[in-house]
CSV table of C-alpha atoms in Angstrom, one decimal:
chain,number,residue,atom,x,y,z
Z,1,MET,CA,24.3,-29.4,-235.5
Z,2,ALA,CA,28.1,-29.0,-235.3
Z,3,THR,CA,30.0,-32.1,-234.2
Z,4,MET,CA,30.9,-32.0,-230.6
Z,5,GLN,CA,34.5,-33.0,-230.4
Z,6,ARG,CA,35.1,-32.6,-226.7
Z,7,THR,CA,32.8,-32.2,-223.8
Z,8,ALA,CA,33.2,-32.7,-220.0
Z,9,PHE,CA,30.6,-32.7,-217.4
Z,10,SER,CA,29.7,-34.2,-214.0
Z,11,VAL,CA,26.5,-35.4,-212.4
Z,12,ARG,CA,25.1,-34.0,-209.1
Z,13,ASN,CA,25.6,-36.4,-206.2
Z,14,ASN,CA,22.0,-36.9,-205.1
Z,15,ARG,CA,22.2,-38.9,-201.9
Z,16,ASN,CA,18.7,-40.2,-202.1
Z,17,SER,CA,18.7,-41.5,-205.7
Z,18,THR,CA,22.2,-42.2,-206.9
Z,19,ARG,CA,23.0,-44.6,-204.0
Z,20,GLN,CA,20.3,-46.9,-205.4
Z,21,MET,CA,21.2,-46.5,-209.1
Z,22,PRO,CA,23.8,-48.9,-210.4
Z,23,ILE,CA,26.8,-47.1,-212.0
Z,24,ALA,CA,26.3,-49.0,-215.2
Z,25,ILE,CA,22.8,-47.6,-215.6
Z,26,LEU,CA,23.9,-44.1,-214.7
Z,27,ARG,CA,26.7,-44.4,-217.3
Z,28,GLY,CA,24.2,-45.4,-219.9
Z,29,VAL,CA,22.1,-42.4,-219.1
Z,30,LEU,CA,25.1,-40.1,-219.6
Z,31,LEU,CA,26.0,-41.8,-222.9
Z,32,VAL,CA,22.5,-40.9,-224.1
Z,33,ALA,CA,23.0,-37.3,-223.0
Z,34,ILE,CA,26.2,-37.1,-225.0
Z,35,VAL,CA,24.4,-38.2,-228.1
Z,36,PHE,CA,21.3,-36.1,-227.8
Z,37,VAL,CA,22.1,-33.0,-225.7
Z,38,PRO,CA,23.5,-29.9,-227.6
Z,39,ASN,CA,26.8,-28.4,-226.7
Z,40,ARG,CA,25.3,-25.3,-225.1
Z,41,LEU,CA,23.3,-27.4,-222.7
Z,42,LEU,CA,26.3,-29.4,-221.7
Z,43,LEU,CA,28.1,-26.2,-220.9
Z,44,LYS,CA,25.3,-25.4,-218.4
Z,45,LEU,CA,25.7,-28.7,-216.5
Z,46,VAL,CA,27.5,-27.2,-213.4
Z,47,THR,CA,27.5,-29.1,-210.1
Z,48,ASN,CA,29.0,-28.8,-206.7
Z,49,ARG,CA,30.2,-32.4,-206.4
Z,50,SER,CA,31.1,-35.1,-209.0
Z,51,LEU,CA,29.7,-38.6,-208.9
Z,52,LEU,CA,31.6,-39.7,-211.9
Z,53,THR,CA,33.2,-38.4,-215.0
Z,54,LEU,CA,32.6,-40.1,-218.3
Z,55,VAL,CA,35.4,-40.5,-220.9
Z,56,SER,CA,34.3,-41.5,-224.3
Z,57,GLY,CA,36.4,-41.1,-227.5
Z,58,ASP,CA,37.7,-37.5,-227.4
Z,59,VAL,CA,35.7,-36.4,-224.4
Z,60,ARG,CA,38.1,-34.9,-221.8
Z,61,VAL,CA,38.1,-35.6,-218.1
Z,62,GLN,CA,37.1,-32.5,-216.1
Z,63,LYS,CA,39.5,-32.2,-213.3
Z,64,GLU,CA,37.8,-29.4,-211.4
Z,65,GLU,CA,34.7,-30.7,-209.7
Z,66,GLY,CA,31.6,-28.8,-210.5
Z,67,VAL,CA,33.0,-26.7,-213.4
Z,68,PRO,CA,32.6,-27.5,-217.1
Z,69,ALA,CA,35.7,-27.6,-219.3
Z,70,PRO,CA,35.5,-25.6,-222.5
Z,71,PRO,CA,34.9,-27.8,-225.6
Z,72,THR,CA,37.5,-28.1,-228.3
Z,73,CYS,CA,36.8,-25.9,-231.3
Z,74,THR,CA,35.2,-27.6,-234.3
Z,75,ASP,CA,36.8,-27.4,-237.7
Z,76,GLU,CA,34.2,-24.9,-238.7
Z,77,GLN,CA,35.0,-22.7,-235.7
Z,78,LEU,CA,38.7,-22.9,-236.4
Z,79,ALA,CA,38.1,-21.9,-240.0
Z,80,GLY,CA,36.1,-18.9,-238.8
Z,81,ILE,CA,39.0,-17.8,-236.4
Z,82,ALA,CA,41.6,-18.3,-239.2
Z,83,ARG,CA,39.6,-16.2,-241.6
Z,84,ALA,CA,39.8,-13.2,-239.2
Z,85,LEU,CA,43.2,-13.7,-237.6
Z,86,VAL,CA,45.5,-15.4,-240.0
Z,87,ALA,CA,47.0,-13.0,-242.6
Z,88,THR,CA,46.2,-14.0,-246.2
Z,89,LYS,CA,47.5,-10.8,-247.8
Z,90,ASP,CA,50.1,-8.1,-247.2
Z,91,TYR,CA,49.2,-6.0,-244.2
Z,92,ALA,CA,52.1,-3.6,-244.3
Z,93,ARG,CA,49.8,-0.6,-244.2
Z,94,ARG,CA,48.0,-1.8,-241.0
Z,95,ALA,CA,48.7,-3.9,-237.9
Z,96,PRO,CA,48.9,-7.7,-238.0
Z,97,PRO,CA,45.4,-9.2,-238.0
Z,98,VAL,CA,45.2,-10.1,-234.3
Z,99,SER,CA,46.4,-6.6,-233.3
Z,100,PHE,CA,44.1,-4.9,-235.8
Z,101,GLU,CA,41.1,-6.8,-234.4
Z,102,THR,CA,42.0,-6.6,-230.7
Z,103,ARG,CA,44.2,-3.6,-229.9
Z,104,CYS,CA,41.2,-1.5,-228.7
Z,105,PRO,CA,38.6,-3.9,-227.5
Z,106,GLU,CA,35.0,-2.9,-226.8
Z,107,GLU,CA,33.7,-5.3,-224.2
Z,108,THR,CA,30.1,-5.5,-225.2
Z,109,TRP,CA,29.9,-9.0,-223.6
Z,110,LEU,CA,30.6,-7.4,-220.2
Z,111,GLU,CA,28.1,-4.7,-220.7
Z,112,GLU,CA,25.5,-7.3,-221.8
Z,113,TYR,CA,26.1,-9.4,-218.8
Z,114,TYR,CA,26.1,-6.6,-216.2
Z,115,ARG,CA,23.1,-4.8,-217.8
Z,116,VAL,CA,20.8,-7.8,-217.2
Z,117,ALA,CA,22.5,-9.9,-214.5
Z,118,ASN,CA,20.5,-10.4,-211.4
Z,119,ILE,CA,23.5,-9.8,-209.0
Z,120,THR,CA,22.4,-9.9,-205.4
Z,121,VAL,CA,25.8,-9.5,-203.9
Z,122,PRO,CA,25.8,-5.9,-202.5
Z,123,THR,CA,29.5,-5.2,-203.0
Z,124,TYR,CA,32.0,-5.2,-205.9
Z,125,LEU,CA,35.7,-5.2,-206.4
Z,126,GLY,CA,37.8,-4.3,-209.5
Z,127,ILE,CA,41.5,-3.9,-210.1
Z,128,ASN,CA,43.1,-2.1,-213.0
Z,129,VAL,CA,46.9,-2.6,-213.2
Z,130,GLY,CA,48.5,0.0,-215.5
Z,131,CYS,CA,45.5,2.3,-215.0
Z,132,ASN,CA,47.1,5.2,-217.0
Z,133,LYS,CA,44.4,7.9,-217.5
Z,134,GLY,CA,41.8,6.0,-215.4
Z,135,LEU,CA,39.2,5.8,-218.2
Z,136,ASP,CA,39.0,2.0,-218.0
Z,137,ALA,CA,38.8,2.2,-214.2
Z,138,VAL,CA,35.9,4.7,-214.4
Z,139,SER,CA,34.1,2.5,-216.9
Z,140,MET,CA,34.7,-0.5,-214.6
Z,141,GLY,CA,33.3,1.4,-211.7
Z,142,ARG,CA,30.1,2.3,-213.7
Z,143,LEU,CA,29.7,-1.3,-214.8
Z,144,LEU,CA,30.1,-2.9,-211.4
Z,145,SER,CA,28.5,-0.2,-209.2
Z,146,ARG,CA,25.4,0.6,-211.3
Z,147,ASN,CA,26.2,4.2,-210.3
Z,148,GLU,CA,26.0,7.0,-212.9
Z,149,ALA,CA,28.4,9.1,-210.9
Z,150,PHE,CA,31.1,7.1,-212.8
Z,151,GLU,CA,31.0,9.3,-215.9
Z,152,SER,CA,33.9,9.1,-218.4
Z,153,ASN,CA,33.5,12.6,-219.9
Z,154,ARG,CA,33.4,14.2,-216.5
Z,155,TRP,CA,36.5,12.3,-215.5
Z,156,LYS,CA,38.3,13.3,-218.7
Z,157,GLU,CA,37.6,17.0,-217.9
Z,158,GLY,CA,39.0,16.4,-214.4
Z,159,LEU,CA,42.3,15.2,-215.9
Z,160,GLY,CA,42.9,18.7,-217.3
Z,161,GLU,CA,44.6,19.9,-220.5
Z,162,GLY,CA,48.0,18.9,-221.8
Z,163,ILE,CA,47.7,15.2,-221.1
Z,164,ASP,CA,48.7,12.6,-223.8
Z,165,ARG,CA,45.9,11.4,-225.9
Z,166,PRO,CA,44.6,7.9,-225.4
Z,167,ALA,CA,46.2,5.3,-227.7
Z,168,CYS,CA,42.7,4.0,-228.5
Z,169,PRO,CA,41.0,7.0,-230.1
Z,170,ARG,CA,37.4,6.1,-229.4
Z,171,PRO,CA,35.7,8.7,-227.3
Z,172,PRO,CA,34.6,7.8,-223.7
Z,173,ARG,CA,31.3,6.0,-223.8
Z,174,ASP,CA,29.0,5.9,-220.8
Z,175,PHE,CA,26.7,2.9,-221.3
Z,176,PRO,CA,23.3,2.6,-219.5
Z,177,VAL,CA,23.7,1.2,-216.0
Z,178,ASN,CA,21.8,-1.8,-214.6
Z,179,THR,CA,18.5,-0.6,-213.2
Z,180,GLY,CA,19.1,-2.5,-209.9
Z,181,ALA,CA,20.1,-0.8,-206.7
Z,182,PRO,CA,23.6,0.8,-206.7
Z,183,ARG,CA,26.3,-1.4,-205.2
Z,184,LYS,CA,29.1,-0.3,-202.9
Z,185,GLY,CA,32.7,-1.4,-203.5
Z,186,ARG,CA,36.2,-0.4,-204.6
Z,187,ILE,CA,38.1,0.1,-207.8
Z,188,HIS,CA,41.9,0.0,-207.5
Z,189,CYS,CA,43.5,2.2,-210.2
Z,190,ILE,CA,47.2,1.2,-210.0
Z,191,GLU,CA,49.5,3.5,-211.9
Z,192,PRO,CA,53.3,4.3,-211.3
Z,193,VAL,CA,54.1,7.3,-213.5
Z,194,PRO,CA,54.3,10.3,-211.1
Z,195,ASP,CA,52.8,13.0,-213.4
Z,196,THR,CA,50.0,10.7,-214.4
Z,197,VAL,CA,49.3,9.9,-210.8
Z,198,GLY,CA,49.1,13.6,-210.1
Z,199,ARG,CA,46.4,14.0,-212.8
Z,200,LEU,CA,44.5,11.0,-211.5
Z,201,LYS,CA,44.4,12.4,-208.0
Z,202,SER,CA,43.2,15.8,-209.4
Z,203,ALA,CA,40.4,14.1,-211.3
Z,204,LEU,CA,39.5,12.1,-208.3
Z,205,HIS,CA,39.1,15.2,-206.2
Z,206,LYS,CA,37.1,17.1,-208.9
Z,207,THR,CA,34.7,14.3,-209.5
Z,208,GLY,CA,34.3,13.1,-205.9
Z,209,LEU,CA,34.6,9.4,-207.0
Z,210,ASP,CA,36.7,8.7,-204.0
Z,211,LEU,CA,33.4,8.8,-202.2
Z,212,TYR,CA,32.3,5.9,-204.3
Z,213,GLY,CA,35.3,3.7,-203.8
Z,214,LEU,CA,37.8,4.7,-206.6
Z,215,ILE,CA,41.3,4.4,-205.2
Z,216,ILE,CA,44.5,5.7,-206.9
Z,217,ALA,CA,47.6,3.5,-206.0
Z,218,PRO,CA,51.0,4.9,-207.1
Z,219,PHE,CA,52.8,1.6,-207.4
Z,220,VAL,CA,54.5,-0.7,-209.9
Z,221,ILE,CA,53.0,-4.2,-210.1
Z,222,SER,CA,55.5,-6.8,-211.2
Z,223,ASN,CA,56.8,-10.4,-210.4
Z,224,SER,CA,58.6,-9.3,-207.2
Z,225,THR,CA,58.1,-6.9,-204.2
Z,226,GLY,CA,60.6,-4.1,-203.3
Z,227,MET,CA,61.7,-0.8,-204.8
Z,228,THR,CA,62.4,-0.3,-208.5
Z,229,LEU,CA,63.2,2.4,-211.0
Z,230,PHE,CA,60.4,3.4,-213.3
Z,231,PRO,CA,60.4,6.1,-216.1
Z,232,ALA,CA,59.0,9.4,-214.9
Z,233,GLY,CA,57.4,9.8,-218.3
Z,234,ARG,CA,54.8,12.3,-219.4
Z,235,ALA,CA,51.3,12.7,-217.9
Z,236,GLY,CA,49.1,10.1,-219.6
Z,237,GLY,CA,51.9,8.5,-221.7
Z,238,GLU,CA,51.1,4.9,-222.4
Z,239,THR,CA,54.4,3.3,-223.4
Z,240,SER,CA,56.5,3.5,-220.2
Z,241,SER,CA,57.4,0.2,-218.6
Z,242,ILE,CA,59.7,-1.2,-215.9
Z,243,GLY,CA,62.0,-2.5,-218.7
Z,244,HIS,CA,63.0,1.0,-219.9
Z,245,CYS,CA,64.9,1.7,-216.7
Z,246,MET,CA,66.3,-1.9,-216.5
Z,247,SER,CA,67.9,-1.4,-219.9
Z,248,GLY,CA,68.7,2.3,-219.5
Z,249,GLN,CA,66.5,3.1,-222.4
Z,250,HIS,CA,64.5,6.0,-221.0
Z,251,GLY,CA,63.2,7.2,-224.3
Z,252,LYS,CA,63.1,10.6,-225.9
Z,253,GLY,CA,61.1,13.2,-223.9
Z,254,ARG,CA,61.2,11.3,-220.6
Z,255,LYS,CA,62.6,12.8,-217.5
Z,256,GLY,CA,64.7,9.8,-216.5
Z,257,CYS,CA,63.8,7.2,-213.9
Z,258,VAL,CA,62.4,7.6,-210.4
Z,259,SER,CA,62.2,5.2,-207.5
Z,260,VAL,CA,58.8,3.6,-207.0
Z,261,SER,CA,57.4,0.9,-204.6
Z,262,MET,CA,56.8,-2.4,-206.4
Z,263,TYR,CA,54.6,-5.3,-205.4
Z,264,THR,CA,53.5,-8.6,-206.8
Z,265,LEU,CA,49.7,-8.5,-207.3
Z,266,ASP,CA,49.4,-11.1,-204.6
Z,267,ASP,CA,51.3,-8.9,-202.2
Z,268,TYR,CA,49.4,-5.8,-203.2
Z,269,VAL,CA,46.0,-7.5,-202.7
Z,270,SER,CA,47.0,-8.9,-199.3
Z,271,ARG,CA,48.3,-5.4,-198.1
Z,272,PHE,CA,45.9,-2.9,-199.7
Z,273,VAL,CA,42.7,-4.7,-200.8
Z,274,MET,CA,40.6,-4.6,-197.6
Z,275,ASP,CA,37.9,-6.9,-198.8
Z,276,GLY,CA,38.8,-10.2,-197.1
Z,277,ASP,CA,38.6,-12.9,-199.6
Z,278,ALA,CA,35.8,-11.3,-201.7
Z,279,PRO,CA,35.7,-12.2,-205.4
Z,280,ILE,CA,37.5,-9.8,-207.8
Z,281,ASP,CA,34.8,-9.1,-210.4
Z,282,VAL,CA,37.2,-7.6,-213.0
Z,283,LEU,CA,41.0,-7.6,-213.2
Z,284,MET,CA,42.7,-5.7,-216.0
Z,285,VAL,CA,46.4,-5.8,-216.6
Z,286,ASP,CA,48.2,-3.5,-219.1
Z,287,ALA,CA,52.0,-3.6,-218.2
Z,288,GLU,CA,53.5,-2.8,-221.6
Z,289,GLY,CA,55.2,-6.1,-222.2
Z,290,TYR,CA,55.3,-7.5,-218.6
Z,291,ASP,CA,51.7,-8.8,-218.3
Z,292,PHE,CA,52.5,-12.5,-218.2
Z,293,ASP,CA,55.2,-11.9,-215.6
Z,294,ILE,CA,52.6,-10.3,-213.4
Z,295,LEU,CA,50.0,-13.1,-213.9
Z,296,ARG,CA,52.5,-15.9,-213.1
Z,297,ALA,CA,53.2,-14.2,-209.7
Z,298,SER,CA,49.5,-13.7,-209.0
Z,299,GLU,CA,48.3,-17.3,-208.4
Z,300,GLU,CA,46.5,-16.6,-205.1
Z,301,THR,CA,44.8,-13.5,-206.6
Z,302,LEU,CA,43.7,-15.4,-209.7
Z,303,LYS,CA,41.7,-17.8,-207.5
Z,304,ARG,CA,39.4,-14.9,-206.7
Z,305,VAL,CA,39.1,-13.4,-210.2
Z,306,LYS,CA,35.9,-13.8,-212.2
Z,307,TYR,CA,36.9,-11.9,-215.4
Z,308,LEU,CA,40.5,-11.1,-216.5
Z,309,GLU,CA,41.8,-8.9,-219.4
Z,310,TYR,CA,45.5,-8.6,-220.2
Z,311,GLU,CA,47.6,-7.2,-223.0
Z,312,VAL,CA,49.8,-9.2,-225.3
Z,313,HIS,CA,52.7,-7.5,-227.0
Z,314,ARG,CA,56.1,-8.1,-228.6
Z,315,VAL,CA,58.0,-5.8,-226.3
Z,316,GLY,CA,59.3,-6.5,-222.8
Z,317,SER,CA,59.2,-10.1,-221.5
Z,318,TRP,CA,56.7,-11.0,-224.2
Z,319,GLY,CA,59.6,-11.0,-226.6
Z,320,ASN,CA,60.7,-14.3,-224.9
Z,321,GLN,CA,57.2,-15.6,-224.0
Z,322,ARG,CA,54.5,-17.3,-226.0
Z,323,VAL,CA,50.8,-16.5,-226.1
Z,324,VAL,CA,49.9,-20.1,-225.9
Z,325,ASP,CA,51.8,-20.5,-222.6
Z,326,SER,CA,49.8,-17.7,-221.0
Z,327,VAL,CA,46.6,-19.3,-222.2
Z,328,GLU,CA,47.6,-22.7,-220.9
Z,329,PHE,CA,48.7,-21.2,-217.6
Z,330,LEU,CA,45.3,-19.6,-217.2
Z,331,GLN,CA,43.5,-22.8,-218.3
Z,332,LYS,CA,45.2,-24.6,-215.3
Z,333,HIS,CA,43.5,-21.9,-213.2
Z,334,ASN,CA,40.2,-22.7,-214.8
Z,335,PHE,CA,40.0,-19.8,-217.2
Z,336,THR,CA,38.7,-19.8,-220.8
Z,337,CYS,CA,40.5,-17.1,-222.9
Z,338,TYR,CA,39.5,-15.3,-226.0
Z,339,TRP,CA,41.1,-12.6,-228.2
Z,340,ALA,CA,39.0,-9.5,-227.3
Z,341,GLY,CA,37.8,-7.4,-230.3
Z,342,LYS,CA,35.3,-4.7,-230.9
Z,343,GLY,CA,32.2,-6.6,-229.7
Z,344,ARG,CA,33.8,-9.8,-231.1
Z,345,LEU,CA,35.5,-12.7,-229.3
Z,346,PHE,CA,37.8,-15.3,-230.8
Z,347,ARG,CA,38.3,-18.3,-228.5
Z,348,VAL,CA,41.9,-19.4,-227.9
Z,349,THR,CA,41.4,-22.0,-225.2
Z,350,GLY,CA,40.6,-25.3,-226.8
Z,351,CYS,CA,41.3,-23.8,-230.3
Z,352,LEU,CA,45.1,-24.0,-230.6
Z,353,ARG,CA,45.5,-25.4,-234.1
Z,354,GLN,CA,49.1,-25.2,-235.1
Z,355,ASP,CA,48.6,-22.6,-237.9
Z,356,LEU,CA,46.8,-20.3,-235.4
Z,357,VAL,CA,49.5,-20.8,-232.8
Z,358,ASP,CA,52.2,-19.9,-235.4
Z,359,ALA,CA,50.2,-16.8,-236.5
Z,360,TYR,CA,49.8,-15.6,-233.0
Z,361,GLU,CA,53.6,-15.8,-232.4
Z,362,ILE,CA,54.8,-14.5,-235.8
Z,363,ASN,CA,52.4,-11.5,-235.8
Z,364,LYS,CA,52.6,-10.9,-232.0
Z,365,PHE,CA,51.9,-7.2,-231.4
Z,366,TRP,CA,49.7,-4.9,-229.4
Z,367,SER,CA,46.6,-6.9,-228.7
Z,368,ASN,CA,44.3,-8.0,-225.8
Z,369,MET,CA,43.0,-11.2,-224.3
Z,370,ALA,CA,39.8,-11.6,-222.3
Z,371,CYS,CA,39.4,-14.6,-219.9
Z,372,VAL,CA,36.5,-15.8,-217.8
Z,373,GLN,CA,36.6,-18.0,-214.8
Z,374,ASN,CA,34.6,-21.1,-215.8
Z,375,SER,CA,32.7,-21.2,-212.5
Z,376,HIS,CA,31.3,-17.8,-213.4
Z,377,VAL,CA,28.8,-19.6,-215.6
Z,378,GLU,CA,26.5,-16.8,-216.7
Z,379,LEU,CA,29.2,-14.6,-217.9
Z,380,ALA,CA,31.0,-17.6,-219.5
Z,381,LYS,CA,27.9,-18.3,-221.5
Z,382,VAL,CA,27.6,-14.7,-222.7
Z,383,MET,CA,31.2,-14.8,-223.9
Z,384,GLU,CA,30.9,-18.1,-225.6
Z,385,ASP,CA,27.7,-17.0,-227.3
Z,386,THR,CA,29.6,-13.9,-228.5
Z,387,PHE,CA,32.3,-16.1,-229.9
Z,388,LEU,CA,29.8,-18.3,-231.7
Z,389,LYS,CA,28.2,-15.2,-233.3
Z,390,THR,CA,31.7,-13.9,-234.2
Z,391,VAL,CA,32.6,-17.0,-236.2
Z,392,ASP,CA,29.0,-17.4,-237.4
Z,393,VAL,CA,28.5,-20.9,-235.9
Z,394,ARG,CA,25.2,-21.7,-234.4
Z,395,TYR,CA,23.9,-24.8,-232.5
Z,396,GLU,CA,20.3,-25.7,-232.9
């Protein structure tokens, strides 16, 4: 069994039994649990109220009641991450290792969870910031709704000819839906480029997915609310950002800049997401260099998010921001984050050894991070299991 370096847990407050149990005895029971209970079981100990938190050696206090903190990576796990993500040879002919692994993630962990999850909540909610061609939004709708009407190939046909090819070349993949009853809900596809918005609305009309809750929102999401200039761009182009018009660099082939309504994600959700305080099952952010700016202005929204995916880059604000800062910011909001690869996950939260931190910054390029709200225990377990398989570390 791998050595457990850091574990946090709480004990359910049982009014009938714990009032009569001396704290010293209870602490002794917990010490036995630390010695004999495997890491995975400790991760499952989720409660609604904390009676006490035990601190022993390098065991960390869990500040959020009822939610387990992620354990610190073992040396063996860190070595597995380093083997995949730290460059040991010249990579001039390909992207830096993190980007090579995570630029086009295949979220098999989400598919695994939603394929078998016994979800009794009849509604769903997803938000895709920087929706572009809408392919991720359609996949999100299929995943959350259990409705085969969300079909990627049909949507792609609806977009029409002459649209830019996807940066990730893999063909659309329509995975099997959960056999449970279809759920009703909304997917917000937020995209500011006018020509792309036109194609999205055309595809929406041709496929009829507006009847199933897909919404096209022609806005910029940023760290403030108002009006802004945004590159008009080409239909389906994936490199336009708010920074191009700020700097006057419109780029070859662009039509210049147009005025677009801009919102923080908090303001957008409060104005346009008519779902009360319902949980946001999936939030995806792809803002071509301004992702962390958006997240830092979305603290109210993040309280509702179960699963988050965002892009890391060297362009835009990322040029002056650190990957580790975004992960630590999200950890304060009770998220555990992983580099998201093709069916592979590399945990970052609790695994910030200095050589890895340095590699993430030196080689920062187009890549993707996936984060799970720790209170979303079942999905958190699926993602942690995926990580353990990725670095080939098993607990008996």
